[in-house]
Every structure is written in C-alpha cells, then in structure tokens.
PDB file of C-alpha atoms and ligand atoms in Angstrom:
ATOM      1  CA  MET A   1      96.786 118.753 150.265  1.00  0.00           C
ATOM      2  CA  MET A   2      98.432 115.438 149.464  1.00  0.00           C
ATOM      3  CA  SER A   3      99.771 113.020 152.053  1.00  0.00           C
ATOM      4  CA  PRO A   4     103.333 111.671 151.561  1.00  0.00           C
ATOM      5  CA  ARG A   5     101.776 108.213 151.138  1.00  0.00           C
ATOM      6  CA  GLN A   6      99.557 109.378 148.271  1.00  0.00           C
ATOM      7  CA  ALA A   7     102.453 111.276 146.663  1.00  0.00           C
ATOM      8  CA  GLN A   8     104.573 108.133 146.809  1.00  0.00           C
ATOM      9  CA  PHE A   9     101.765 106.014 145.351  1.00  0.00           C
ATOM     10  CA  ARG A  10     101.420 108.466 142.472  1.00  0.00           C
ATOM     11  CA  ALA A  11     105.161 108.416 141.773  1.00  0.00           C
ATOM     12  CA  VAL A  12     105.281 104.601 141.740  1.00  0.00           C
ATOM     13  CA  TYR A  13     102.109 104.313 139.623  1.00  0.00           C
ATOM     14  CA  ARG A  14     103.320 106.870 137.080  1.00  0.00           C
ATOM     15  CA  ALA A  15     106.695 105.145 136.797  1.00  0.00           C
ATOM     16  CA  GLN A  16     105.042 101.910 135.640  1.00  0.00           C
ATOM     17  CA  ILE A  17     102.884 103.502 132.901  1.00  0.00           C
ATOM     18  CA  ALA A  18     104.307 102.351 129.534  1.00  0.00           C
ATOM     19  CA  PRO A  19     106.292 105.116 127.798  1.00  0.00           C
ATOM     20  CA  ALA A  20     104.172 104.524 124.668  1.00  0.00           C
ATOM     21  CA  TYR A  21     100.953 105.339 126.570  1.00  0.00           C
ATOM     22  CA  HIS A  22      99.115 108.460 125.385  1.00  0.00           C
ATOM     23  CA  GLY A  23      96.148 109.649 127.451  1.00  0.00           C
ATOM     24  CA  LEU A  24      94.446 111.410 124.555  1.00  0.00           C
ATOM     25  CA  ILE A  25      94.685 108.294 122.353  1.00  0.00           C
ATOM     26  CA  HIS A  26      93.173 106.266 125.217  1.00  0.00           C
ATOM     27  CA  VAL A  27      90.207 108.677 125.393  1.00  0.00           C
ATOM     28  CA  ALA A  28      89.906 108.914 121.591  1.00  0.00           C
ATOM     29  CA  LEU A  29      89.713 105.125 121.369  1.00  0.00           C
ATOM     30  CA  ILE A  30      86.886 104.983 123.934  1.00  0.00           C
ATOM     31  CA  TYR A  31      84.862 107.644 122.139  1.00  0.00           C
ATOM     32  CA  LEU A  32      85.617 106.174 118.696  1.00  0.00           C
ATOM     33  CA  ILE A  33      84.362 102.726 119.741  1.00  0.00           C
ATOM     34  CA  GLY A  34      81.387 104.157 121.676  1.00  0.00           C
ATOM     35  CA  GLY A  35      80.534 106.617 118.896  1.00  0.00           C
ATOM     36  CA  ALA A  36      80.797 103.922 116.189  1.00  0.00           C
ATOM     37  CA  ALA A  37      78.518 101.568 118.171  1.00  0.00           C
ATOM     38  CA  LEU A  38      76.000 104.384 118.663  1.00  0.00           C
ATOM     39  CA  TRP A  39      76.092 105.405 115.010  1.00  0.00           C
ATOM     40  CA  TYR A  40      75.819 101.833 113.695  1.00  0.00           C
ATOM     41  CA  ALA A  41      72.943 100.918 116.033  1.00  0.00           C
ATOM     42  CA  ALA A  42      71.092 104.195 115.298  1.00  0.00           C
ATOM     43  CA  CYS A  43      71.336 103.500 111.532  1.00  0.00           C
ATOM     44  CA  GLN A  44      69.455 100.198 112.017  1.00  0.00           C
ATOM     45  CA  ILE A  45      66.409 101.896 113.575  1.00  0.00           C
ATOM     46  CA  HIS A  46      63.526 102.701 111.214  1.00  0.00           C
ATOM     47  CA  ASP A  47      60.038 104.083 111.903  1.00  0.00           C
ATOM     48  CA  ALA A  48      60.320 103.668 115.649  1.00  0.00           C
ATOM     49  CA  THR A  49      57.124 103.791 117.682  1.00  0.00           C
ATOM     50  CA  LEU A  50      56.756 105.670 120.974  1.00  0.00           C
ATOM     51  CA  ALA A  51      56.818 102.371 122.888  1.00  0.00           C
ATOM     52  CA  GLN A  52      60.123 101.456 121.247  1.00  0.00           C
ATOM     53  CA  TRP A  53      61.582 104.872 122.101  1.00  0.00           C
ATOM     54  CA  LEU A  54      60.668 104.227 125.740  1.00  0.00           C
ATOM     55  CA  VAL A  55      63.390 101.572 125.777  1.00  0.00           C
ATOM     56  CA  VAL A  56      65.863 104.478 126.080  1.00  0.00           C
ATOM     57  CA  PRO A  57      64.751 105.774 129.524  1.00  0.00           C
ATOM     58  CA  ALA A  58      64.402 102.164 130.693  1.00  0.00           C
ATOM     59  CA  VAL A  59      68.037 101.468 129.738  1.00  0.00           C
ATOM     60  CA  VAL A  60      69.161 104.745 131.384  1.00  0.00           C
ATOM     61  CA  VAL A  61      67.637 103.572 134.683  1.00  0.00           C
ATOM     62  CA  LEU A  62      69.005 100.019 134.253  1.00  0.00           C
ATOM     63  CA  ALA A  63      72.497 101.358 133.488  1.00  0.00           C
ATOM     64  CA  ASN A  64      72.306 103.519 136.611  1.00  0.00           C
ATOM     65  CA  LEU A  65      71.469 100.495 138.771  1.00  0.00           C
ATOM     66  CA  PHE A  66      74.196  98.476 137.037  1.00  0.00           C
ATOM     67  CA  GLU A  67      76.830 101.169 137.622  1.00  0.00           C
ATOM     68  CA  TRP A  68      75.861 101.283 141.323  1.00  0.00           C
ATOM     69  CA  LEU A  69      75.928  97.482 141.647  1.00  0.00           C
ATOM     70  CA  LEU A  70      79.266  97.073 139.862  1.00  0.00           C
ATOM     71  CA  HIS A  71      80.874  99.857 141.891  1.00  0.00           C
ATOM     72  CA  ALA A  72      79.534  98.655 145.261  1.00  0.00           C
ATOM     73  CA  GLN A  73      79.837  94.906 144.770  1.00  0.00           C
ATOM     74  CA  VAL A  74      82.807  94.399 142.405  1.00  0.00           C
ATOM     75  CA  MET A  75      84.991  97.518 142.331  1.00  0.00           C
ATOM     76  CA  HIS A  76      84.993  97.717 146.152  1.00  0.00           C
ATOM     77  CA  ARG A  77      84.662  94.005 146.998  1.00  0.00           C
ATOM     78  CA  PRO A  78      87.291  91.385 146.208  1.00  0.00           C
ATOM     79  CA  ARG A  79      85.458  88.755 144.111  1.00  0.00           C
ATOM     80  CA  ARG A  80      87.051  85.621 142.748  1.00  0.00           C
ATOM     81  CA  GLY A  81      87.710  86.008 139.020  1.00  0.00           C
ATOM     82  CA  LEU A  82      87.154  89.780 139.163  1.00  0.00           C
ATOM     83  CA  MET A  83      90.118  90.750 141.370  1.00  0.00           C
ATOM     84  CA  GLY A  84      91.645  92.833 138.571  1.00  0.00           C
ATOM     85  CA  ILE A  85      88.708  95.270 138.785  1.00  0.00           C
ATOM     86  CA  TYR A  86      88.986  95.508 142.604  1.00  0.00           C
ATOM     87  CA  ASN A  87      92.752  96.022 142.450  1.00  0.00           C
ATOM     88  CA  ARG A  88      92.466  98.681 139.782  1.00  0.00           C
ATOM     89  CA  HIS A  89      89.733 100.611 141.572  1.00  0.00           C
ATOM     90  CA  THR A  90      90.045 100.225 145.368  1.00  0.00           C
ATOM     91  CA  LEU A  91      93.791  99.617 145.501  1.00  0.00           C
ATOM     92  CA  ALA A  92      94.888 101.967 142.726  1.00  0.00           C
ATOM     93  CA  HIS A  93      92.271 104.578 141.716  1.00  0.00           C
ATOM     94  CA  HIS A  94      91.377 105.310 145.354  1.00  0.00           C
ATOM     95  CA  GLN A  95      95.047 105.555 146.388  1.00  0.00           C
ATOM     96  CA  PHE A  96      95.888 107.819 143.473  1.00  0.00           C
ATOM     97  CA  PHE A  97      92.871 110.095 144.102  1.00  0.00           C
ATOM     98  CA  THR A  98      91.749 110.896 147.638  1.00  0.00           C
ATOM     99  CA  GLN A  99      89.202 113.378 148.884  1.00  0.00           C
ATOM    100  CA  ASP A 100      92.129 115.591 149.946  1.00  0.00           C
ATOM    101  CA  ALA A 101      93.814 115.479 146.524  1.00  0.00           C
ATOM    102  CA  PRO A 102      91.290 114.298 143.904  1.00  0.00           C
ATOM    103  CA  TYR A 103      92.725 115.895 140.757  1.00  0.00           C
ATOM    104  CA  HIS A 104      94.903 114.556 137.965  1.00  0.00           C
ATOM    105  CA  ASP A 105      97.946 116.477 136.746  1.00  0.00           C
ATOM    106  CA  THR A 106      98.620 115.473 133.144  1.00  0.00           C
ATOM    107  CA  THR A 107      96.951 113.448 130.384  1.00  0.00           C
ATOM    108  CA  ARG A 108      99.220 110.502 131.308  1.00  0.00           C
ATOM    109  CA  ASP A 109      97.141 110.270 134.499  1.00  0.00           C
ATOM    110  CA  TYR A 110      94.198 109.334 132.232  1.00  0.00           C
ATOM    111  CA  ARG A 111      95.572 105.792 132.583  1.00  0.00           C
ATOM    112  CA  ILE A 112      94.016 105.740 136.086  1.00  0.00           C
ATOM    113  CA  VAL A 113      91.004 107.968 135.332  1.00  0.00           C
ATOM    114  CA  PHE A 114      89.461 106.135 132.354  1.00  0.00           C
ATOM    115  CA  PHE A 115      88.694 102.427 132.163  1.00  0.00           C
ATOM    116  CA  PRO A 116      90.666 100.427 129.598  1.00  0.00           C
ATOM    117  CA  PRO A 117      88.724 100.320 126.261  1.00  0.00           C
ATOM    118  CA  TYR A 118      87.995  96.606 126.711  1.00  0.00           C
ATOM    119  CA  ALA A 119      85.630  97.518 129.567  1.00  0.00           C
ATOM    120  CA  LEU A 120      83.506  99.416 127.031  1.00  0.00           C
ATOM    121  CA  ILE A 121      83.611  96.463 124.640  1.00  0.00           C
ATOM    122  CA  ALA A 122      82.468  94.109 127.448  1.00  0.00           C
ATOM    123  CA  PHE A 123      79.641  96.534 128.296  1.00  0.00           C
ATOM    124  CA  LEU A 124      78.584  96.762 124.633  1.00  0.00           C
ATOM    125  CA  VAL A 125      78.570  92.956 124.341  1.00  0.00           C
ATOM    126  CA  MET A 126      76.238  92.794 127.365  1.00  0.00           C
ATOM    127  CA  ALA A 127      73.996  95.442 125.764  1.00  0.00           C
ATOM    128  CA  ALA A 128      74.024  93.536 122.456  1.00  0.00           C
ATOM    129  CA  ILE A 129      72.945  90.319 124.224  1.00  0.00           C
ATOM    130  CA  LEU A 130      70.105  92.164 125.989  1.00  0.00           C
ATOM    131  CA  GLY A 131      69.212  93.873 122.694  1.00  0.00           C
ATOM    132  CA  SER A 132      69.110  90.531 120.818  1.00  0.00           C
ATOM    133  CA  ILE A 133      66.776  89.079 123.439  1.00  0.00           C
ATOM    134  CA  LEU A 134      64.485  92.100 123.122  1.00  0.00           C
ATOM    135  CA  ALA A 135      64.671  91.938 119.320  1.00  0.00           C
ATOM    136  CA  THR A 136      63.656  88.265 119.390  1.00  0.00           C
ATOM    137  CA  LEU A 137      60.830  88.778 121.877  1.00  0.00           C
ATOM    138  CA  TRP A 138      59.535  92.122 120.607  1.00  0.00           C
ATOM    139  CA  SER A 139      61.130  94.241 117.868  1.00  0.00           C
ATOM    140  CA  ALA A 140      64.476  94.854 116.204  1.00  0.00           C
ATOM    141  CA  ASN A 141      64.137  98.615 116.819  1.00  0.00           C
ATOM    142  CA  ALA A 142      63.839  98.046 120.577  1.00  0.00           C
ATOM    143  CA  GLY A 143      66.981  95.892 120.481  1.00  0.00           C
ATOM    144  CA  TRP A 144      68.978  98.568 118.650  1.00  0.00           C
ATOM    145  CA  PHE A 145      67.711 101.228 121.076  1.00  0.00           C
ATOM    146  CA  VAL A 146      69.273  99.181 123.901  1.00  0.00           C
ATOM    147  CA  VAL A 147      72.668  99.366 122.183  1.00  0.00           C
ATOM    148  CA  CYS A 148      72.291 103.112 121.458  1.00  0.00           C
ATOM    149  CA  ALA A 149      71.340 103.977 125.040  1.00  0.00           C
ATOM    150  CA  ALA A 150      74.027 101.732 126.550  1.00  0.00           C
ATOM    151  CA  ALA A 151      76.754 103.304 124.376  1.00  0.00           C
ATOM    152  CA  CYS A 152      75.549 106.794 125.377  1.00  0.00           C
ATOM    153  CA  MET A 153      75.472 105.924 129.078  1.00  0.00           C
ATOM    154  CA  TYR A 154      79.006 104.524 128.979  1.00  0.00           C
ATOM    155  CA  MET A 155      80.370 107.642 127.276  1.00  0.00           C
ATOM    156  CA  ASN A 156      78.362 109.736 129.749  1.00  0.00           C
ATOM    157  CA  TYR A 157      79.946 107.830 132.635  1.00  0.00           C
ATOM    158  CA  GLU A 158      83.511 108.309 131.394  1.00  0.00           C
ATOM    159  CA  PHE A 159      82.940 112.018 130.764  1.00  0.00           C
ATOM    160  CA  PHE A 160      81.341 112.672 134.168  1.00  0.00           C
ATOM    161  CA  HIS A 161      84.044 110.717 135.998  1.00  0.00           C
ATOM    162  CA  TRP A 162      86.723 112.724 134.205  1.00  0.00           C
ATOM    163  CA  CYS A 163      84.847 115.914 135.264  1.00  0.00           C
ATOM    164  CA  CYS A 164      85.147 114.725 138.887  1.00  0.00           C
ATOM    165  CA  HIS A 165      88.937 114.465 138.697  1.00  0.00           C
ATOM    166  CA  VAL A 166      89.775 117.540 136.634  1.00  0.00           C
ATOM    167  CA  GLN A 167      91.186 120.438 138.659  1.00  0.00           C
ATOM    168  CA  ASP A 168      89.728 123.484 136.955  1.00  0.00           C
ATOM    169  CA  ASP A 169      86.035 123.671 137.847  1.00  0.00           C
ATOM    170  CA  ARG A 170      85.265 127.271 136.836  1.00  0.00           C
ATOM    171  CA  ILE A 171      82.760 126.003 134.241  1.00  0.00           C
ATOM    172  CA  LEU A 172      81.955 122.545 135.650  1.00  0.00           C
ATOM    173  CA  ARG A 173      80.751 123.905 139.002  1.00  0.00           C
ATOM    174  CA  ARG A 174      77.920 125.682 137.178  1.00  0.00           C
ATOM    175  CA  VAL A 175      76.799 122.750 135.014  1.00  0.00           C
ATOM    176  CA  PRO A 176      73.779 120.903 136.456  1.00  0.00           C
ATOM    177  CA  PHE A 177      74.334 117.178 137.068  1.00  0.00           C
ATOM    178  CA  VAL A 178      78.099 117.598 136.571  1.00  0.00           C
ATOM    179  CA  ASN A 179      78.446 119.717 139.729  1.00  0.00           C
ATOM    180  CA  THR A 180      76.243 117.220 141.582  1.00  0.00           C
ATOM    181  CA  ILE A 181      78.276 114.160 140.628  1.00  0.00           C
ATOM    182  CA  ARG A 182      81.550 116.017 141.192  1.00  0.00           C
ATOM    183  CA  ARG A 183      80.754 116.690 144.849  1.00  0.00           C
ATOM    184  CA  HIS A 184      79.168 113.245 145.212  1.00  0.00           C
ATOM    185  CA  HIS A 185      82.168 111.378 143.801  1.00  0.00           C
ATOM    186  CA  ILE A 186      84.898 113.439 145.476  1.00  0.00           C
ATOM    187  CA  ALA A 187      83.145 112.753 148.792  1.00  0.00           C
ATOM    188  CA  HIS A 188      83.196 109.039 147.826  1.00  0.00           C
ATOM    189  CA  HIS A 189      86.993 109.297 147.601  1.00  0.00           C
ATOM    190  CA  ASN A 190      87.066 109.798 151.395  1.00  0.00           C
ATOM    191  CA  THR A 191      88.502 106.461 152.562  1.00  0.00           C
ATOM    192  CA  ALA A 192      86.134 106.499 155.562  1.00  0.00           C
ATOM    193  CA  ILE A 193      83.051 106.147 153.345  1.00  0.00           C
ATOM    194  CA  MET A 194      84.350 104.784 150.019  1.00  0.00           C
ATOM    195  CA  MET A 195      83.311 101.179 150.689  1.00  0.00           C
ATOM    196  CA  HIS A 196      79.628 101.926 151.217  1.00  0.00           C
ATOM    197  CA  ARG A 197      78.607 105.478 150.183  1.00  0.00           C
ATOM    198  CA  ASN A 198      78.093 107.400 146.934  1.00  0.00           C
ATOM    199  CA  MET A 199      78.438 104.532 144.487  1.00  0.00           C
ATOM    200  CA  ASN A 200      76.834 106.255 141.486  1.00  0.00           C
ATOM    201  CA  LEU A 201      79.155 107.818 138.948  1.00  0.00           C
ATOM    202  CA  THR A 202      76.675 109.558 136.664  1.00  0.00           C
ATOM    203  CA  TYR A 203      73.430 110.528 138.433  1.00  0.00           C
ATOM    204  CA  PRO A 204      72.947 109.637 142.126  1.00  0.00           C
ATOM    205  CA  PHE A 205      69.626 107.867 141.470  1.00  0.00           C
ATOM    206  CA  ALA A 206      70.500 104.391 142.800  1.00  0.00           C
ATOM    207  CA  ASP A 207      72.298 105.915 145.811  1.00  0.00           C
ATOM    208  CA  TRP A 208      69.086 107.773 146.630  1.00  0.00           C
ATOM    209  CA  LEU A 209      66.966 104.655 145.986  1.00  0.00           C
ATOM    210  CA  PHE A 210      69.063 102.326 148.161  1.00  0.00           C
ATOM    211  CA  GLY A 211      69.937 104.891 150.865  1.00  0.00           C
ATOM    212  CA  THR A 212      73.679 104.745 150.183  1.00  0.00           C
ATOM    213  CA  SER A 213      74.129 108.473 149.563  1.00  0.00           C
ATOM    214  CA  ASP A 214      75.876 110.829 151.984  1.00  0.00           C
ATOM    215  CA  LEU A 215      72.913 113.196 151.479  1.00  0.00           C
ATOM    216  CA  ASN A 216      69.633 113.156 153.314  1.00  0.00           C
ATOM    217  CA  ARG A 217      67.141 114.556 150.799  1.00  0.00           C
ATOM    218  CA  GLY A 218      64.669 113.601 148.054  1.00  0.00           C
ATOM    219  CA  LEU A 219      65.332 112.468 144.502  1.00  0.00           C
ATOM    220  CA  LEU A 220      65.159 115.874 142.809  1.00  0.00           C
ATOM    221  CA  GLY A 221      67.285 117.382 145.571  1.00  0.00           C
ATOM    222  CA  HIS A 222      69.810 114.602 145.006  1.00  0.00           C
ATOM    223  CA  LEU A 223      69.947 115.108 141.234  1.00  0.00           C
ATOM    224  CA  PHE A 224      70.310 118.892 141.461  1.00  0.00           C
ATOM    225  CA  ASN A 225      72.266 119.150 144.724  1.00  0.00           C
ATOM    226  CA  GLY A 226      75.341 120.605 143.016  1.00  0.00           C
ATOM    227  CA  TYR A 227      78.141 121.467 145.450  1.00  0.00           C
ATOM    228  CA  GLY A 228      75.712 122.030 148.355  1.00  0.00           C
ATOM    229  CA  THR A 229      76.773 120.604 151.718  1.00  0.00           C
ATOM    230  CA  ARG A 230      73.623 121.538 153.660  1.00  0.00           C
ATOM    231  CA  PHE A 231      71.976 118.127 153.344  1.00  0.00           C
ATOM    232  CA  ILE A 232      75.018 115.981 154.147  1.00  0.00           C
ATOM    233  CA  ARG A 233      73.963 113.397 156.723  1.00  0.00           C
ATOM    234  CA  GLY A 234      74.986 114.162 160.287  1.00  0.00           C
ATOM    235  CA  ASP A 235      76.863 110.864 160.682  1.00  0.00           C
ATOM    236  CA  MET A 236      79.239 111.521 157.775  1.00  0.00           C
ATOM    237  CA  PRO A 237      82.880 112.352 158.556  1.00  0.00           C
ATOM    238  CA  LYS A 238      83.344 116.116 158.873  1.00  0.00           C
ATOM    239  CA  PRO A 239      85.140 117.745 155.940  1.00  0.00           C
ATOM    240  CA  ARG A 240      88.680 118.943 156.551  1.00  0.00           C
ATOM    241  CA  SER A 241      89.961 122.052 154.776  1.00  0.00           C
ATOM    242  CA  GLY A 242      90.228 121.344 151.077  1.00  0.00           C
ATOM    243  CA  ASP A 243      88.280 118.113 151.490  1.00  0.00           C
ATOM    244  CA  ARG A 244      85.348 119.121 149.420  1.00  0.00           C
ATOM    245  CA  PRO A 245      84.888 121.286 146.347  1.00  0.00           C
ATOM    246  CA  THR A 246      84.417 124.899 147.422  1.00  0.00           C
ATOM    247  CA  PRO A 247      80.706 125.741 147.387  1.00  0.00           C
ATOM    248  CA  VAL A 248      79.608 128.304 144.807  1.00  0.00           C
ATOM    249  CA  MET A 249      79.170 131.591 146.685  1.00  0.00           C
ATOM    250  CA  ALA A 250      75.858 133.402 146.502  1.00  0.00           C
ATOM    251  CA  GLY A 251      75.870 135.964 143.724  1.00  0.00           C
ATOM    252  CA  GLU A 252      78.940 134.438 142.067  1.00  0.00           C
TER     253      GLU A 252
HETATM  254 ZN1   ZN B 301      87.120 108.507 140.928  1.00  0.00          ZN
HETATM  255 ZN1   ZN B 302      85.024 103.825 144.366  1.00  0.00          ZN
END
C-alpha cells in the first residue's frame, strides 16, 4: 500500500534517471569490479597459513561494524562533506522505499537500490590501505586476504540489500540469513525507527551487539530470526497490514 506522497516521489525520481541508464549494466559493473578485485587478490596468495586465513573472519566482523557505523552515522546523519550520502539514502532511498511499499518495480529502479560503482571502488581502496599496512607489519598473504574478504562482503551487501527490495520472496523467505535481513531491513524502512534501529544490511551482528535491533533476543536468534515477529521489542511501532513480510506459515 503506497501513500500518494511516496507514489509522487517515485514518479519524480524515475523521471530524472538518465535515459541511457541500464539497471543490469549498473549491477554487472559492480560485480565485474568486485569479482576482478577478488580474483586478482586471491591470485597473489600462496601457501597461506591458518593464522593468515583467520584474517577473513576478522574482516567479516570489521566490515559488519563498518556497515553499521556508516549506515547509522553517515547515511542517516547529515555530515559536512558527506551530505551526498545522506541525501541519497535518507532523503531518496527511504522516500522511494517505505515499510508499506518496500519493493522495486523494474530494473531502472536499481538506480536507487544499488550504490554507484564508485562506492565499491572507495571501499576497495580502504581495504587496500588496510591490507598494505598488514602486509608491511606481518605478511603479504594477510594483506591480500583483507582485499578478498572486503570484496566479498561488499558484493554480499549489495546482493542482500537487493533481496530486501525484491517483491517475489517465494524462494528468499526460505533462505537463512536472507530472510532474516529482509525482515530486519524492511522494518528499518519504517520512518518511525529508521534513524536509530536495524542499521545492519547483511547480518544483524552489530545491531545485536550495540542494542540497536528491533528484536529482543540473543545473537544466534538474531542471525536466524527469519521473518519471525515474536521477539520484536514491545516498544516498537505496531505493524500495520502489509507493513511486514508475511510470516512463513507452519507446514508451508
Ligand atoms: Zn533499503
Ligand atoms: Zn537506512
């Protein structure tokens, strides 16, 4: 159910997308750059030790904290020099997608679903700097593992966020982690909680850690919550009809 205000925002936003824009090319570019970075970095790794492999889970956790921090403190807070990110997310993405109407219609809407490819390049540059520091202090393998894991996490983020805004959930609702983040993120699109709740976009680890989730349960329960609404905190706004993804029925 879409409000007239949201419908008007969508019409105006769509009208200003360049005619030459192609959603599938946008996505292909992201996965080409991310895939090339992953492939190149992986080719540089030789005879890795277990300790060097452990860089991967460390980067997964770091990326999760970074995604939470960026979303909570930049994408939803106007910061000098970073206003473009705030405008694009709070003032555009959250107007285009609300908890009542969170789905995109055509691949041209990918313009507002996926980040521009330069965001991935900026993220890879940050990973490369961190990797170089680690390579200098410890080992080249560890440095390349940072780049590999960062590229994977970025592509993971874009895929999961797309899963949140795609309409057909017949398969997605049964996929662990994807169903969790889908409910988590669609709830985040409720304007009443979007500034301070459900800031993770991949796995709700940092939201659990910092108490910014709309759920009241432990870490494993958070990660595998799926569409469940049983543990939603009592002080969260009550869902209206169509507000939340329909829970999977028992026996379905
Ligand atoms: Zn979103
Ligand atoms: Zn947001």
